[in-house]
Amino acid sequence: MVHRPLPGSDALSTGVAARSVAHDPRVVAEPVARRGGRWRRVVPPLVVVAVLVGIWQWAVTAFDVRPQVLPSPLRVVEQGWLFRDALWTNTVPTLQVTAVGFAVSLVVAWVLAVVVDFSPWLRRALLPLFVASQTIPIIAIAPLLIIWFGFGLLPKVVVIALVTFFPVAIGLVEGFSSADREASNLVRSMGAGRWKEFRYLRLPAAMPSFFTSLRIGITYAVTGAVFAEYVGARAGLGIFMNLQKNSFRTDLVLAAVLVTAAISVALFGLTFLVQRLAMPWYAAERRRG
């Protein structure tokens, strides 16, 4: 005897399943927990910053500190808004220098990291030089770069590259080495060459480490650009800070520092968006974890 389903039973079962999923507390709680997790990450630093700014404002007002020594946060924001055109005019060159310098640093870091990964001999030869590049005192070599290359773009690009090259290169080298050894042996046993192993195994394995080092490097890049301009430039936030310091405008110096911090935070956050677009599977795995 053949049991035939009742008319509409498929739709009924589908509706029941949909309702059971909709009322499943785990399904409902997952996006809520995710939103709560975001707030838990954002709120604590905002609270700390608000408390510190409040203490700063109270201390300046209570002890009647002169603005030339330490202006209040309200004065910094007020004067920064009044001089917003000058700040923006000097922010644009800093952004341009940061973009060019960090792009050069990324290209050099990628090329050398891939070369090092393909050649064990070069790995032993170049890794100590990577470390040695970080022992160069930037504060001492930056004025020399101005003397050698003038006040153009090149000395600032070199400073940014020296500051940001190491974390990106080391992150890539360590990321390539983190590929699963058993998976590497399996890929080779299936006839894949060194290039295919790198493309399908070692390169994806290096991406999380690369984006971590990218976040470190991009914040250093803004600081390096401002410092290079501070030593010698025709325009930029660094030269703006130097001019205002000489005029005893501490409020405008701190306003430029605030703009620099905002740029660094914005670029830092942008790396997460790029990572989400480049590695959608990694973001999904972290959410499930």
Coordinates of C-alpha atoms in Angstrom, one line a residue:
M1 CA 0.0 0.0 0.0
V2 CA 1.4 3.3 -1.1
H3 CA 0.9 6.2 1.3
R4 CA 0.4 9.4 -0.6
P5 CA 1.0 12.7 1.1
L6 CA -2.0 14.8 1.9
P7 CA -2.6 17.8 -0.3
G8 CA -0.7 20.8 1.0
S9 CA 1.3 18.7 3.4
D10 CA 4.6 19.8 1.8
A11 CA 3.7 23.5 2.3
L12 CA 2.5 22.6 5.9
S13 CA 5.7 20.9 6.8
T14 CA 7.7 23.8 5.3
G15 CA 5.8 26.3 7.3
V16 CA 6.2 24.3 10.5
A17 CA 9.9 24.1 9.9
A18 CA 10.2 27.8 9.2
R19 CA 8.3 28.6 12.4
S20 CA 10.5 26.3 14.4
V21 CA 13.6 27.9 13.0
A22 CA 12.2 31.4 13.6
H23 CA 11.4 30.5 17.3
D24 CA 14.7 28.8 17.9
P25 CA 16.4 30.9 20.6
R26 CA 19.8 30.2 19.1
V27 CA 18.8 31.6 15.7
V28 CA 17.3 34.7 17.3
A29 CA 20.1 35.2 19.8
E30 CA 22.9 34.9 17.3
P31 CA 22.5 38.3 15.6
V32 CA 21.6 39.9 18.9
A33 CA 24.8 38.5 20.5
R34 CA 26.8 39.7 17.5
R35 CA 25.4 43.2 17.9
G36 CA 26.1 43.1 21.6
G37 CA 29.6 42.0 20.9
R38 CA 30.2 45.0 18.7
W39 CA 28.9 47.4 21.4
R40 CA 31.1 45.7 24.0
R41 CA 34.1 46.4 21.8
V42 CA 33.2 50.0 21.1
V43 CA 31.8 51.3 24.3
P44 CA 34.7 50.7 26.8
P45 CA 37.3 52.8 24.8
L46 CA 34.7 55.6 24.3
V47 CA 34.0 55.7 28.0
V48 CA 37.7 55.8 28.8
V49 CA 38.3 58.6 26.3
A50 CA 35.3 60.6 27.7
V51 CA 36.6 60.2 31.2
L52 CA 40.2 61.4 30.3
V53 CA 38.9 64.4 28.3
G54 CA 36.6 65.3 31.3
I55 CA 39.6 65.1 33.7
W56 CA 41.6 67.2 31.3
Q57 CA 38.9 69.9 31.0
W58 CA 38.4 70.0 34.8
A59 CA 42.2 70.2 35.5
V60 CA 42.7 73.1 33.1
T61 CA 39.8 75.0 34.5
A62 CA 40.5 74.3 38.2
F63 CA 44.2 75.2 38.1
D64 CA 43.7 78.1 35.6
V65 CA 46.4 76.7 33.2
R66 CA 47.5 79.1 30.5
P67 CA 46.4 78.0 26.9
Q68 CA 50.1 78.4 25.8
V69 CA 51.0 75.6 28.2
L70 CA 47.9 73.3 28.0
P71 CA 44.7 74.4 26.4
S72 CA 41.4 72.8 27.3
P73 CA 39.8 70.3 25.0
L74 CA 37.0 72.7 24.2
R75 CA 39.6 75.3 23.1
V76 CA 41.4 72.8 21.0
V77 CA 38.2 71.8 19.2
E78 CA 37.1 75.5 18.9
Q79 CA 40.4 76.7 17.4
G80 CA 40.7 73.6 15.2
W81 CA 37.3 74.5 13.7
L82 CA 38.2 78.1 13.2
F83 CA 41.4 77.1 11.4
R84 CA 39.7 74.2 9.6
D85 CA 40.7 75.5 6.1
A86 CA 44.4 75.6 7.1
L87 CA 44.2 72.2 8.7
W88 CA 42.5 70.7 5.6
T89 CA 45.1 72.3 3.3
N90 CA 47.9 70.7 5.3
T91 CA 46.0 67.3 5.7
V92 CA 45.8 66.7 2.0
P93 CA 49.6 66.6 1.4
T94 CA 50.0 64.3 4.5
L95 CA 47.4 61.9 3.1
Q96 CA 49.1 61.9 -0.3
V97 CA 52.6 61.2 1.2
T98 CA 51.1 58.5 3.4
A99 CA 49.4 56.7 0.5
V100 CA 52.5 56.8 -1.8
G101 CA 54.9 55.9 0.9
F102 CA 52.9 53.0 2.2
A103 CA 52.1 51.7 -1.3
V104 CA 55.9 51.6 -2.0
S105 CA 56.4 49.8 1.3
L106 CA 53.8 47.2 0.5
V107 CA 55.2 46.5 -2.9
V108 CA 58.8 46.1 -1.6
A109 CA 57.6 44.0 1.4
W110 CA 55.5 41.6 -0.8
V111 CA 58.3 41.2 -3.4
L112 CA 61.0 40.4 -0.8
A113 CA 58.7 38.2 1.3
V114 CA 57.8 36.1 -1.7
V115 CA 61.5 35.9 -2.8
V116 CA 62.4 34.8 0.8
D117 CA 59.7 32.2 0.8
F118 CA 60.9 30.6 -2.4
S119 CA 64.6 30.6 -1.4
P120 CA 65.8 29.3 2.0
W121 CA 69.2 30.7 1.3
L122 CA 67.8 34.2 0.8
R123 CA 65.7 33.7 3.9
R124 CA 68.8 33.2 6.0
A125 CA 70.5 36.1 4.3
L126 CA 67.8 38.7 4.2
L127 CA 65.9 38.2 7.5
P128 CA 68.7 39.7 9.6
L129 CA 68.8 42.7 7.3
F130 CA 65.0 43.1 7.9
V131 CA 65.7 43.3 11.6
A132 CA 68.7 45.6 11.1
S133 CA 66.5 48.0 9.1
Q134 CA 64.6 48.7 12.4
T135 CA 67.7 49.6 14.3
I136 CA 68.2 52.7 12.1
P137 CA 67.3 55.7 14.2
I138 CA 64.8 57.5 12.1
I139 CA 65.2 60.7 14.1
A140 CA 68.8 60.8 13.0
I141 CA 68.5 59.7 9.4
A142 CA 65.5 61.8 8.5
P143 CA 67.5 65.1 8.4
L144 CA 70.1 63.4 6.3
L145 CA 67.5 62.3 3.8
I146 CA 66.4 65.9 3.5
I147 CA 70.0 67.0 2.8
W148 CA 70.5 64.2 0.2
F149 CA 67.2 64.3 -1.6
G150 CA 65.8 67.8 -0.8
F151 CA 62.3 68.7 0.3
G152 CA 60.4 66.7 -2.4
L153 CA 58.4 63.5 -2.1
L154 CA 61.3 61.0 -2.1
P155 CA 62.8 61.6 1.4
K156 CA 59.3 61.3 3.0
V157 CA 58.6 58.1 1.1
V158 CA 61.9 56.6 2.3
V159 CA 61.0 57.5 5.9
I160 CA 57.6 55.9 5.6
A161 CA 59.0 52.8 4.0
L162 CA 61.7 52.4 6.7
V163 CA 59.0 52.7 9.4
T164 CA 56.4 50.4 7.9
F165 CA 58.4 47.9 5.9
F166 CA 59.4 45.6 8.7
P167 CA 56.0 44.6 10.2
V168 CA 54.5 44.0 6.8
A169 CA 57.4 41.9 5.5
I170 CA 57.7 39.8 8.7
G171 CA 54.0 39.3 8.9
L172 CA 54.0 37.9 5.3
V173 CA 57.1 35.7 5.9
E174 CA 55.6 34.2 9.0
G175 CA 52.3 33.8 7.3
F176 CA 53.7 31.9 4.4
S177 CA 55.5 29.6 6.9
S178 CA 52.3 28.9 8.8
A179 CA 50.8 26.8 6.0
D180 CA 49.9 23.3 7.1
R181 CA 52.8 20.9 6.5
E182 CA 50.6 17.9 5.9
A183 CA 48.5 19.8 3.4
S184 CA 51.7 20.9 1.7
N185 CA 52.9 17.3 1.4
L186 CA 49.4 16.3 0.0
V187 CA 49.5 19.0 -2.6
R188 CA 53.0 18.0 -3.7
S189 CA 52.1 14.3 -3.8
M190 CA 49.3 15.2 -6.3
G191 CA 51.9 16.7 -8.7
A192 CA 51.6 20.4 -7.9
G193 CA 54.7 22.4 -8.3
R194 CA 56.2 25.0 -5.9
W195 CA 54.3 27.9 -7.5
K196 CA 50.9 26.1 -7.3
E197 CA 51.6 25.2 -3.7
F198 CA 52.3 28.8 -3.0
R199 CA 49.3 30.1 -4.8
Y200 CA 46.7 27.7 -3.4
L201 CA 48.1 26.9 0.0
R202 CA 50.8 29.3 1.3
L203 CA 49.3 32.5 0.1
P204 CA 45.8 32.0 1.6
A205 CA 47.4 30.9 4.8
A206 CA 49.4 34.2 5.0
M207 CA 46.4 36.5 4.6
P208 CA 45.3 36.7 8.3
S209 CA 48.9 37.5 9.4
F210 CA 49.2 40.0 6.5
F211 CA 46.2 42.0 7.6
T212 CA 47.3 42.0 11.2
S213 CA 50.7 43.5 10.1
L214 CA 48.9 45.8 7.7
R215 CA 47.0 47.4 10.6
I216 CA 50.3 47.9 12.4
G217 CA 52.0 49.4 9.4
I218 CA 49.2 51.8 8.3
T219 CA 49.2 53.5 11.7
Y220 CA 53.0 53.8 11.6
A221 CA 52.7 55.2 8.1
V222 CA 50.7 58.3 9.2
T223 CA 53.2 58.9 12.1
G224 CA 56.1 58.5 9.8
A225 CA 54.6 61.0 7.3
V226 CA 54.0 63.6 9.9
F227 CA 57.5 63.1 11.3
A228 CA 59.1 63.4 7.9
E229 CA 57.2 66.6 7.3
Y230 CA 58.1 67.9 10.7
V231 CA 61.8 67.6 9.8
G232 CA 61.4 69.3 6.4
A233 CA 58.5 70.0 4.1
R234 CA 56.7 72.8 2.3
A235 CA 53.2 71.7 3.5
G236 CA 51.6 69.0 5.6
L237 CA 50.5 68.4 9.2
G238 CA 54.0 68.0 10.3
I239 CA 55.1 71.5 9.0
F240 CA 51.8 72.9 10.4
M241 CA 52.6 71.6 13.9
N242 CA 56.2 73.0 13.6
L243 CA 55.0 76.5 12.6
Q244 CA 52.3 76.6 15.3
K245 CA 54.8 75.4 18.0
N246 CA 57.1 78.2 17.1
S247 CA 54.1 80.6 17.5
F248 CA 53.2 79.1 20.9
R249 CA 49.8 78.0 19.5
T250 CA 49.6 74.8 21.6
D251 CA 45.9 74.6 20.8
L252 CA 46.5 74.3 17.1
V253 CA 49.3 71.9 17.6
L254 CA 46.9 69.6 19.5
A255 CA 44.2 70.2 16.9
A256 CA 46.6 68.9 14.3
V257 CA 47.4 65.9 16.6
L258 CA 43.7 65.2 16.8
V259 CA 43.4 65.2 13.0
T260 CA 46.4 62.9 12.7
A261 CA 44.8 60.5 15.3
A262 CA 41.5 60.6 13.4
I263 CA 43.3 59.7 10.1
S264 CA 45.1 56.8 11.8
V265 CA 41.9 55.4 13.3
A266 CA 40.0 55.8 10.0
L267 CA 42.8 53.9 8.0
F268 CA 43.0 51.3 10.8
G269 CA 39.2 50.7 10.5
L270 CA 39.5 50.6 6.7
T271 CA 41.8 47.6 6.8
F272 CA 39.0 45.5 8.4
L273 CA 36.7 46.4 5.5
V274 CA 39.4 45.4 3.0
Q275 CA 39.9 42.2 4.9
R276 CA 36.2 41.4 4.8
L277 CA 36.1 41.9 1.1
A278 CA 39.3 40.0 0.4
M279 CA 38.7 37.1 2.9
P280 CA 34.9 36.7 3.3
W281 CA 35.4 33.1 4.4
Y282 CA 37.7 34.2 7.3
A283 CA 35.1 36.6 8.6
A284 CA 32.4 33.9 8.5
E285 CA 34.7 31.5 10.4
R286 CA 35.3 34.1 13.1
R287 CA 31.6 34.7 13.5
R288 CA 30.9 31.0 13.9
G289 CA 33.8 30.7 16.3

